[in-house]
Every structure is written in structure tokens, then in C-alpha cells.
């Protein structure tokens, strides 16, 4: 079973989480509360370049956090998606609604 490694970094007007491994029902536990809390306080950038798995539970977490960030007048950005995260987000049919960026310099 894959694990999820999370590296946190602060930017000028955002907080960055680099996700590596699998974001699924088995691994999202602690990160769920962290992300829900973070989107209430700041703009959040999720670097998805090293995700090897993103299942329905992980997608649900991302979509809920995206909605929460909008309600809090913040933005949740998805940066540099891996092929697996790209496929999963595309499968939702909502990919065009998300804030997709290639670099943290695009954070507004």
C-alpha cells in the first residue's frame, strides 16, 4: 500500500503542500483536517506532481476543500499535476472549474 508524504512551505500569499504517494481513503485521514482548516485561513497550493494515486475519496476531499476555500474567499490551487491526478480530475467533469497552475508565481 502506498503512503502519503506531505511537505509544507509558506509563500507570500499562500501555503503550499507538496503531496507525494497516494491520496486515497487509507491515507487522507490527518491531511483532511489540516486541509479543511488551512483553506479557511489562506490561499492553498497543492503540488500534485508526485501523486501516484488519487481515488474517489481523495477527489472528494479536494472538491470539498475547493468549495470551502471559495466560501472563505480564498483560493485552492492545483499545481503541476501528475498523469494520475490529471486523469482523476478530468474524470470528474469539473476540471475546468478548478484553479490549475504550473508555478507558484501564478498565485493571485
GROMACS .gro file of C-alpha atoms in nm, residues 6 8 15 17 28-41 44 61:
model
   20
    6UNK     CA    1   0.330   1.587   0.281
    8UNK     CA    2   0.462   2.215   0.383
   15UNK     CA    3   0.060   2.796   0.192
   17UNK     CA    4   0.153   2.137   0.036
   28UNK     CA    5  -0.617   1.108   0.368
   29UNK     CA    6  -0.703   1.095   0.742
   30UNK     CA    7  -0.489   1.360   0.910
   31UNK     CA    8  -0.445   1.565   0.593
   32UNK     CA    9  -0.822   1.607   0.565
   33UNK     CA   10  -0.848   1.815   0.884
   34UNK     CA   11  -0.528   2.003   0.802
   35UNK     CA   12  -0.654   2.100   0.457
   36UNK     CA   13  -1.004   2.195   0.569
   37UNK     CA   14  -0.855   2.421   0.836
   38UNK     CA   15  -0.592   2.570   0.604
   39UNK     CA   16  -0.836   2.681   0.333
   40UNK     CA   17  -1.022   2.886   0.594
   41UNK     CA   18  -0.706   3.088   0.670
   44UNK     CA   19  -0.357   2.699  -0.063
   61UNK     CA   20  -1.150   1.573  -0.019
   0.00000   0.00000   0.00000
